[in-house]
Amino acid sequence: MENFAEIREEVRKLCADYPGAYWRALDRESAYPTEFVRALGENGWLAALIPEEYGGSGLPLSAAAVILEEIQRAGCNGGACHAQMYMMGALLRHGSAEQKREYLPQIASGVLRLQAFGVTEPTSGTDTTALKTTARREGDSYIVNGQKIWTSRAEHSDLMLLLARTAPAGGKRTDGLSVFLVDMRAVKENGLTIRPIRTMMNHATTEVFFDNMRIPASSLIGEEGKGFRYILSGMNAERILIAAECIGDAKWFTEKSTAYARERVVFGRPIGQNQGVQFPIAKAYARMRAAELMVYHAAALFEAGQDCGAEANMAKMLAAEASWEAAEACVQTHGGFGFAEEYDVERKFRETRLYQVAPISTNLILSYLAEHVLGMPRSY
Ligand SMILES: Cc1cc2nc3c(=O)[nH]c(=O)nc-3n(C[C@H](O)[C@H](O)[C@H](O)COP(=O)(O)OP(=O)(O)OC[C@H]3O[C@@H](n4cnc5c(N)ncnc54)[C@H](O)[C@@H]3O)c2cc1C
């Protein structure tokens, strides 16, 4: 796989302007990294996957993975904007020529932010097809009612990709759901209410309420009732990119651990001279490398247009576990200082924990593998 050395270097340079102190200050206030996201946008990094004809750079998925990996490796947090990279895929693959012409260039140039992804609901959780938000056609509009939860970055986005029910449940459970590209600027406080949720880490996540929210019928992406399939088709890219972020996190933790283990002297010698300190770090490194191979294998399959469902899922699971193992080793290596804000270890520890739950939790990945790869009966 190509290493994209130049991309790595450029992203690292940009990230150097946003050191630990920047993220710590935001973390304390639960504030959004506006300047960081703007810089990524202005330098075209968030438009990596948008084709050149729409003003993006038309890079392959593995290049986008490298961008996110380097962001995390530098100690920054791509969670503030990673969705912009993969969400436009639904628009690109299933949107009309007019929608693409209208939105993609503006997303590519950073004029419009497509950061909000409204799928999860409080009552349905992982069982997406049981969602209750409805969109009812009325003349040239749809009227949306319902609620989403964990809609991250909604306060910092202009557009939202929304999955809602347009026909009653029944028959095939994936039918009757539709995807909309909602221009939130037009409906904020006019049918759309956004409330932030305070979380363990700084993630700008929210709950959103739709109360007779009227959106133009032209917001519909693709065909009515086929939305679930459209969302599914973007999930492999999402999993691969988030797995790459976890690889970046694991590298950050391991670099931090080894540096501290070499420097910190206790009992008259560096703690890193003790195998009890070395081994957990080395083990986490080996796990990260194995996960990294799966991430880039999945990306290669994706780029070749081959089915990569199993590999994308495994990459996400293995990378999230590897970053968590590296995080655990990092806290342990730092002893008490692992808990001190100024080392950034505790912040990254909280941040990387998310990826065993979102965007898909480990159990659901295991049931996917059990059913679709190993041929065991469906469990849910
Ligand atoms: C910070 C944060 C940001 C997020 N951002 C977004 C976002 O931008 N957009 C969005 O749409 N969603 C977002 N999510 C939602 C996220 O995708 C879900 O939290 C995740 O998919 C799990 O769903 P849930 O929380 O409803 O858990 P549930 O579905 O309630 O599951 C709870 C637990 O039970 C397990 N479980 C459930 N069913 C089974 C089963 N059949 N077999 C075995 N185990 C099972 C799960 O694995 C999980 O461990 C975010 C979540 C968080 C915490």
Coordinates of C-alpha atoms and ligand atoms in Angstrom, one line a residue:
M1 CA 0.0 0.0 0.0
E2 CA 1.1 3.5 -0.7
N3 CA 2.5 5.3 2.3
F4 CA 1.5 8.8 1.3
A5 CA 4.6 10.2 2.9
E6 CA 3.9 13.8 1.7
I7 CA 0.4 13.8 3.0
R8 CA 1.6 12.5 6.3
E9 CA 4.1 15.3 6.5
E10 CA 1.7 18.1 5.5
V11 CA -0.9 16.9 8.0
R12 CA 1.7 16.6 10.8
K13 CA 2.8 20.2 10.0
L14 CA -0.7 21.5 10.3
C15 CA -1.4 19.6 13.5
A16 CA 1.8 21.0 15.1
D17 CA -0.1 24.3 15.4
Y18 CA -2.7 22.6 17.6
P19 CA -0.7 21.2 20.5
G20 CA -2.0 19.5 23.7
A21 CA -2.6 22.9 25.4
Y22 CA -5.1 23.8 22.7
W23 CA -7.1 20.6 23.2
R24 CA -6.9 20.7 27.0
A25 CA -8.4 24.2 27.0
L26 CA -11.3 23.0 24.7
D27 CA -11.8 19.9 26.8
R28 CA -12.2 21.9 30.0
E29 CA -14.9 24.1 28.4
S30 CA -16.4 21.3 26.2
A31 CA -15.8 23.7 23.3
Y32 CA -15.5 22.9 19.6
P33 CA -12.1 23.0 17.8
T34 CA -13.4 25.6 15.3
E35 CA -9.9 26.9 14.3
F36 CA -8.6 23.4 13.8
V37 CA -11.5 22.3 11.7
R38 CA -11.3 25.5 9.7
A39 CA -7.6 24.9 9.0
L40 CA -8.2 21.3 7.9
G41 CA -11.0 22.6 5.6
E42 CA -9.0 25.4 4.1
N43 CA -6.2 23.1 3.3
G44 CA -8.5 20.7 1.6
W45 CA -8.0 17.7 3.9
L46 CA -11.7 17.3 4.6
A47 CA -12.4 17.2 0.8
A48 CA -10.0 14.4 0.2
L49 CA -12.7 12.0 -1.0
I50 CA -14.7 14.5 -3.1
P51 CA -14.0 14.0 -6.8
E52 CA -12.0 16.7 -8.5
E53 CA -14.9 17.7 -10.8
Y54 CA -16.6 19.0 -7.6
G55 CA -13.6 20.8 -6.2
G56 CA -12.3 18.0 -4.0
S57 CA -9.0 16.2 -4.3
G58 CA -10.4 12.8 -5.5
L59 CA -8.0 10.8 -3.3
P60 CA -8.5 7.2 -2.6
L61 CA -9.9 6.0 0.8
S62 CA -6.4 4.9 2.0
A63 CA -5.2 8.5 1.6
A64 CA -8.2 9.7 3.7
A65 CA -7.3 7.0 6.3
V66 CA -3.7 8.4 6.4
I67 CA -5.0 11.9 7.0
L68 CA -7.1 10.8 9.9
E69 CA -4.4 8.6 11.3
E70 CA -1.9 11.4 11.3
I71 CA -4.4 13.8 13.0
Q72 CA -4.8 11.3 15.9
R73 CA -1.1 10.4 16.0
A74 CA -0.3 14.1 16.5
G75 CA -2.6 14.1 19.6
C76 CA -5.4 16.0 17.9
N77 CA -9.0 14.8 17.6
G78 CA -10.5 14.1 14.2
G79 CA -13.8 13.2 15.8
A80 CA -14.6 16.9 15.5
C81 CA -14.9 16.6 11.8
H82 CA -14.2 13.0 10.5
A83 CA -17.9 12.5 9.4
Q84 CA -17.5 15.2 6.7
M85 CA -15.1 12.9 4.9
Y86 CA -17.4 9.9 4.6
M87 CA -20.9 11.3 4.8
M88 CA -20.8 13.0 1.5
G89 CA -20.5 9.5 0.0
A90 CA -24.2 9.1 0.2
L91 CA -24.7 12.3 -1.7
L92 CA -22.0 11.3 -4.2
R93 CA -23.4 7.8 -4.9
H94 CA -27.1 8.4 -4.6
G95 CA -27.8 12.1 -5.0
S96 CA -29.2 13.7 -8.2
A97 CA -26.9 15.5 -10.6
E98 CA -28.4 18.7 -9.3
Q99 CA -27.9 18.0 -5.6
K100 CA -24.3 17.1 -6.3
R101 CA -23.7 20.3 -8.3
E102 CA -25.3 22.4 -5.6
Y103 CA -23.7 20.9 -2.5
L104 CA -20.5 19.1 -3.2
P105 CA -18.4 22.1 -4.4
Q106 CA -19.6 24.1 -1.4
I107 CA -18.7 21.2 1.0
A108 CA -15.3 20.8 -0.8
S109 CA -14.5 24.4 -0.3
G110 CA -15.5 24.5 3.3
V111 CA -18.4 27.0 2.7
L112 CA -20.9 24.4 3.9
R113 CA -20.2 21.9 6.6
L114 CA -21.8 18.4 6.4
Q115 CA -20.9 17.1 9.8
A116 CA -24.1 15.9 11.3
F117 CA -25.3 12.3 10.8
G118 CA -28.8 11.7 12.2
V119 CA -29.3 7.9 12.5
T120 CA -29.3 6.8 16.1
E121 CA -32.5 7.2 18.2
P122 CA -33.0 6.8 21.9
T123 CA -35.5 4.0 21.7
S124 CA -34.1 2.0 18.8
G125 CA -30.4 2.2 19.4
T126 CA -28.4 -0.3 17.3
D127 CA -31.6 -1.7 15.9
T128 CA -31.7 1.1 13.2
T129 CA -34.6 -0.2 11.2
A130 CA -36.8 0.2 14.3
L131 CA -36.3 4.0 14.2
K132 CA -39.4 6.1 14.8
T133 CA -38.6 9.5 13.2
T134 CA -41.1 10.0 10.3
A135 CA -41.0 12.2 7.2
R136 CA -44.4 12.7 5.6
R137 CA -44.8 14.0 2.1
E138 CA -47.0 17.1 1.9
G139 CA -47.0 18.8 -1.5
D140 CA -43.5 20.0 -2.3
S141 CA -42.3 19.4 1.3
Y142 CA -41.7 16.7 3.8
I143 CA -42.8 17.1 7.4
V144 CA -40.4 15.5 9.8
N145 CA -41.3 14.5 13.4
G146 CA -39.3 12.6 15.9
Q147 CA -36.0 12.6 17.8
K148 CA -32.4 11.6 17.3
I149 CA -29.7 11.1 19.9
W150 CA -25.9 11.3 19.7
T151 CA -26.1 13.5 16.6
S152 CA -22.5 14.7 16.9
R153 CA -21.5 18.1 15.7
A154 CA -25.0 19.2 14.9
E155 CA -24.4 22.7 16.4
H156 CA -21.4 23.1 14.2
S157 CA -22.8 21.8 10.9
D158 CA -24.9 23.4 8.2
L159 CA -26.2 20.2 6.7
M160 CA -27.4 17.0 8.3
L161 CA -27.8 13.6 6.7
L162 CA -31.0 12.3 8.2
L163 CA -32.5 8.8 8.1
A164 CA -36.3 8.8 8.6
R165 CA -39.2 6.6 8.0
T166 CA -41.3 7.5 5.0
A167 CA -43.5 4.4 5.0
P168 CA -44.8 2.3 7.9
A169 CA -42.7 -0.6 9.0
G170 CA -43.8 -4.0 7.7
G171 CA -42.6 -6.4 5.1
K172 CA -38.8 -6.2 4.7
R173 CA -37.5 -4.4 7.7
T174 CA -35.0 -2.4 5.7
D175 CA -37.7 -0.9 3.5
G176 CA -39.5 2.4 4.1
L177 CA -36.6 4.4 5.3
S178 CA -35.3 7.4 3.4
V179 CA -32.3 9.6 3.5
F180 CA -32.5 13.4 3.5
L181 CA -29.9 16.1 3.2
V182 CA -31.3 18.7 5.6
D183 CA -30.2 22.3 5.3
M184 CA -30.3 23.0 9.1
R185 CA -29.8 26.7 8.6
A186 CA -33.3 27.0 7.3
V187 CA -35.0 25.0 10.1
K188 CA -33.0 25.8 13.3
E189 CA -35.5 26.9 15.9
N190 CA -38.1 26.5 13.3
G191 CA -39.0 22.8 13.8
L192 CA -35.5 21.7 14.7
T193 CA -34.1 22.0 18.2
I194 CA -30.6 20.9 19.2
R195 CA -29.5 20.2 22.7
P196 CA -25.9 19.4 23.7
I197 CA -25.2 16.2 25.7
R198 CA -22.3 16.4 28.1
T199 CA -20.1 13.3 27.7
M200 CA -17.0 11.7 29.1
M201 CA -14.9 13.4 26.4
N202 CA -15.3 16.5 24.4
H203 CA -17.3 15.4 21.3
A204 CA -19.8 18.1 20.6
T205 CA -22.6 15.5 20.6
T206 CA -26.3 16.4 20.9
E207 CA -29.8 15.3 20.8
V208 CA -32.1 16.8 18.2
F209 CA -35.8 17.1 18.1
F210 CA -38.0 17.5 15.0
D211 CA -41.3 19.1 15.6
N212 CA -43.2 19.4 12.3
M213 CA -40.0 20.4 10.7
R214 CA -40.8 21.3 7.1
I215 CA -38.1 20.6 4.5
P216 CA -38.3 20.8 0.7
A217 CA -39.0 17.6 -1.1
S218 CA -35.8 18.2 -3.0
S219 CA -33.9 17.2 0.2
L220 CA -34.6 13.6 -0.5
I221 CA -31.6 11.6 -1.6
G222 CA -32.2 8.9 -4.2
E223 CA -35.4 7.0 -4.1
E224 CA -37.9 7.1 -1.3
G225 CA -37.8 3.9 0.9
K226 CA -34.3 2.9 -0.1
G227 CA -32.4 5.0 2.5
F228 CA -31.2 2.2 4.7
R229 CA -29.3 0.7 1.8
Y230 CA -27.7 4.1 1.0
I231 CA -26.6 4.5 4.6
L232 CA -25.2 0.9 4.7
S233 CA -23.2 1.4 1.5
G234 CA -21.3 4.2 3.3
M235 CA -20.6 2.3 6.4
N236 CA -17.6 0.4 5.3
A237 CA -15.8 3.6 4.5
E238 CA -16.8 5.0 7.9
R239 CA -15.5 1.9 9.7
I240 CA -12.2 1.9 7.8
L241 CA -11.6 5.6 8.5
I242 CA -12.4 5.3 12.2
A243 CA -10.2 2.3 12.4
A244 CA -7.4 4.4 10.9
E245 CA -8.0 7.0 13.6
C246 CA -7.6 4.3 16.2
I247 CA -4.3 3.3 14.7
G248 CA -3.2 6.9 15.0
D249 CA -4.3 7.0 18.6
A250 CA -2.4 3.7 19.3
K251 CA 0.7 5.2 17.8
W252 CA 0.4 8.4 19.8
F253 CA 0.0 6.4 23.1
T254 CA 2.9 4.1 22.2
E255 CA 5.2 7.0 21.3
K256 CA 4.3 8.7 24.6
S257 CA 4.8 5.5 26.6
T258 CA 8.2 4.7 25.2
A259 CA 9.4 8.3 25.6
Y260 CA 8.3 8.4 29.2
A261 CA 9.7 4.9 29.9
R262 CA 13.1 6.0 28.6
E263 CA 13.2 9.2 30.6
R264 CA 11.5 8.4 34.0
V265 CA 14.1 7.2 36.5
V266 CA 13.0 5.3 39.6
F267 CA 15.2 3.1 41.7
G268 CA 18.2 4.6 39.9
R269 CA 17.3 3.4 36.4
P270 CA 14.8 4.2 33.6
I271 CA 11.5 2.5 34.3
G272 CA 11.6 1.3 30.6
Q273 CA 14.5 -1.0 31.6
N274 CA 12.1 -3.2 33.5
Q275 CA 10.4 -5.8 31.4
G276 CA 7.2 -5.4 33.4
V277 CA 7.0 -1.9 31.9
Q278 CA 8.3 -2.9 28.4
F279 CA 6.0 -5.8 27.8
P280 CA 2.6 -4.2 27.9
I281 CA 3.8 -1.5 25.5
A282 CA 5.4 -4.0 23.2
K283 CA 2.3 -6.1 23.2
A284 CA 0.1 -3.2 22.4
Y285 CA 2.5 -2.2 19.6
A286 CA 2.2 -5.7 18.0
R287 CA -1.6 -5.6 18.2
M288 CA -1.6 -2.2 16.6
R289 CA 0.6 -3.4 13.7
A290 CA -1.7 -6.4 13.1
A291 CA -4.8 -4.1 13.2
E292 CA -3.0 -1.7 10.9
L293 CA -2.5 -4.4 8.3
M294 CA -6.2 -5.2 8.4
V295 CA -7.1 -1.5 8.1
Y296 CA -5.1 -1.1 4.9
H297 CA -6.2 -4.5 3.6
A298 CA -9.8 -3.4 4.0
A299 CA -9.1 -0.1 2.3
A300 CA -7.4 -1.9 -0.6
L301 CA -10.5 -4.1 -1.1
F302 CA -12.8 -1.0 -0.9
E303 CA -10.7 0.8 -3.5
A304 CA -10.8 -2.2 -5.8
G305 CA -14.6 -2.1 -5.6
Q306 CA -14.7 -5.5 -3.8
D307 CA -16.9 -6.5 -0.9
C308 CA -15.1 -5.5 2.2
G309 CA -17.8 -5.8 4.9
A310 CA -16.0 -8.4 6.9
E311 CA -12.6 -6.7 6.7
A312 CA -14.0 -3.2 7.4
N313 CA -15.7 -4.5 10.5
M314 CA -12.7 -6.5 11.7
A315 CA -10.4 -3.5 11.1
K316 CA -12.6 -1.3 13.2
M317 CA -12.8 -3.8 16.0
L318 CA -9.2 -4.7 16.1
A319 CA -8.0 -1.1 15.8
A320 CA -10.3 0.1 18.5
E321 CA -9.1 -2.7 20.8
A322 CA -5.4 -1.9 19.9
S323 CA -5.8 1.8 20.7
W324 CA -7.5 0.9 24.0
E325 CA -4.7 -1.5 24.9
A326 CA -2.1 1.1 24.0
A327 CA -4.0 3.7 26.1
E328 CA -4.1 1.3 29.0
A329 CA -0.4 0.7 28.8
C330 CA 0.3 4.4 28.5
V331 CA -1.6 5.3 31.7
Q332 CA 0.1 2.4 33.6
T333 CA 3.6 3.5 32.3
H334 CA 3.0 7.1 33.4
G335 CA 1.9 6.0 36.9
G336 CA 0.3 9.0 38.7
F337 CA 1.2 11.4 35.9
G338 CA -1.1 9.4 33.6
F339 CA -3.9 11.1 35.5
A340 CA -2.6 14.6 35.2
E341 CA -4.3 16.7 32.6
E342 CA -1.0 18.3 31.3
Y343 CA 0.3 15.0 30.0
D344 CA -2.8 14.6 27.7
V345 CA -2.8 10.9 28.4
E346 CA -6.0 10.9 30.4
R347 CA -7.7 13.0 27.7
K348 CA -6.7 10.7 24.8
F349 CA -7.6 7.7 27.0
R350 CA -11.2 9.0 27.4
E351 CA -11.4 9.9 23.7
T352 CA -10.2 6.6 22.3
R353 CA -12.6 4.6 24.5
L354 CA -15.5 5.7 22.3
Y355 CA -14.5 3.6 19.4
Q356 CA -15.5 0.3 20.9
V357 CA -19.0 1.6 21.1
A358 CA -19.5 4.0 18.2
P359 CA -20.2 4.1 15.4
I360 CA -20.9 0.4 15.9
S361 CA -20.2 -1.6 19.1
T362 CA -17.9 -4.6 19.2
N363 CA -20.8 -7.1 19.9
L364 CA -22.5 -6.1 16.7
I365 CA -19.3 -6.6 14.7
L366 CA -18.9 -10.0 16.3
S367 CA -22.5 -11.0 15.4
Y368 CA -21.9 -9.8 11.8
L369 CA -18.8 -12.0 11.5
A370 CA -20.6 -15.0 13.2
E371 CA -23.5 -14.7 10.8
H372 CA -22.1 -13.5 7.5
V373 CA -18.6 -14.9 7.6
L374 CA -19.0 -18.0 9.7
G375 CA -22.5 -19.0 8.7
M376 CA -24.0 -19.3 12.2
P377 CA -27.6 -18.4 12.8
R378 CA -28.7 -14.8 13.0
S379 CA -28.8 -13.9 16.7
Y380 CA -31.1 -10.8 16.6
Ligands
LIG1 C1 -20.1 10.2 21.7 C2 -21.0 9.5 20.7 C3 -21.1 10.0 19.4 C4 -22.0 9.4 18.5 N1 -22.2 10.0 17.3 C5 -23.2 9.6 16.5 C6 -23.6 10.3 15.4 O1 -23.0 11.3 15.0 N2 -24.7 9.9 14.7 C7 -25.4 8.8 15.0 O2 -26.4 8.4 14.4 N3 -25.1 8.0 16.1 C8 -24.0 8.4 16.9 N4 -23.6 7.7 18.0 C9 -24.4 6.6 18.4 C10 -23.7 5.3 18.4 O3 -23.5 4.9 17.0 C11 -24.4 4.3 19.2 O4 -24.3 4.7 20.6 C12 -23.9 2.9 19.1 O5 -24.2 2.4 17.8 C13 -24.6 2.0 20.1 O6 -26.0 2.2 20.1 P1 -26.7 2.4 21.5 O7 -26.0 3.4 22.3 O8 -28.1 2.7 21.2 O9 -26.6 1.1 22.3 P2 -27.7 -0.1 22.3 O10 -28.1 -0.5 20.9 O11 -28.7 0.2 23.3 O12 -26.7 -1.3 22.9 C14 -26.2 -1.3 24.2 C15 -25.2 -2.4 24.4 O13 -25.9 -3.7 24.1 C16 -25.2 -4.4 23.1 N5 -26.2 -5.0 22.2 C17 -27.4 -4.5 21.7 N6 -28.0 -5.5 21.0 C18 -27.2 -6.6 21.0 C19 -27.2 -7.9 20.4 N7 -28.3 -8.2 19.6 N8 -26.3 -8.8 20.7 C20 -25.2 -8.4 21.5 N9 -25.1 -7.2 22.0 C21 -26.1 -6.3 21.8 C22 -24.4 -3.3 22.3 O14 -23.3 -3.9 21.7 C23 -24.1 -2.3 23.4 O15 -22.9 -2.7 24.0 C24 -22.7 8.3 18.9 C25 -22.5 7.7 20.2 C26 -21.7 8.3 21.1 C27 -21.6 7.8 22.5

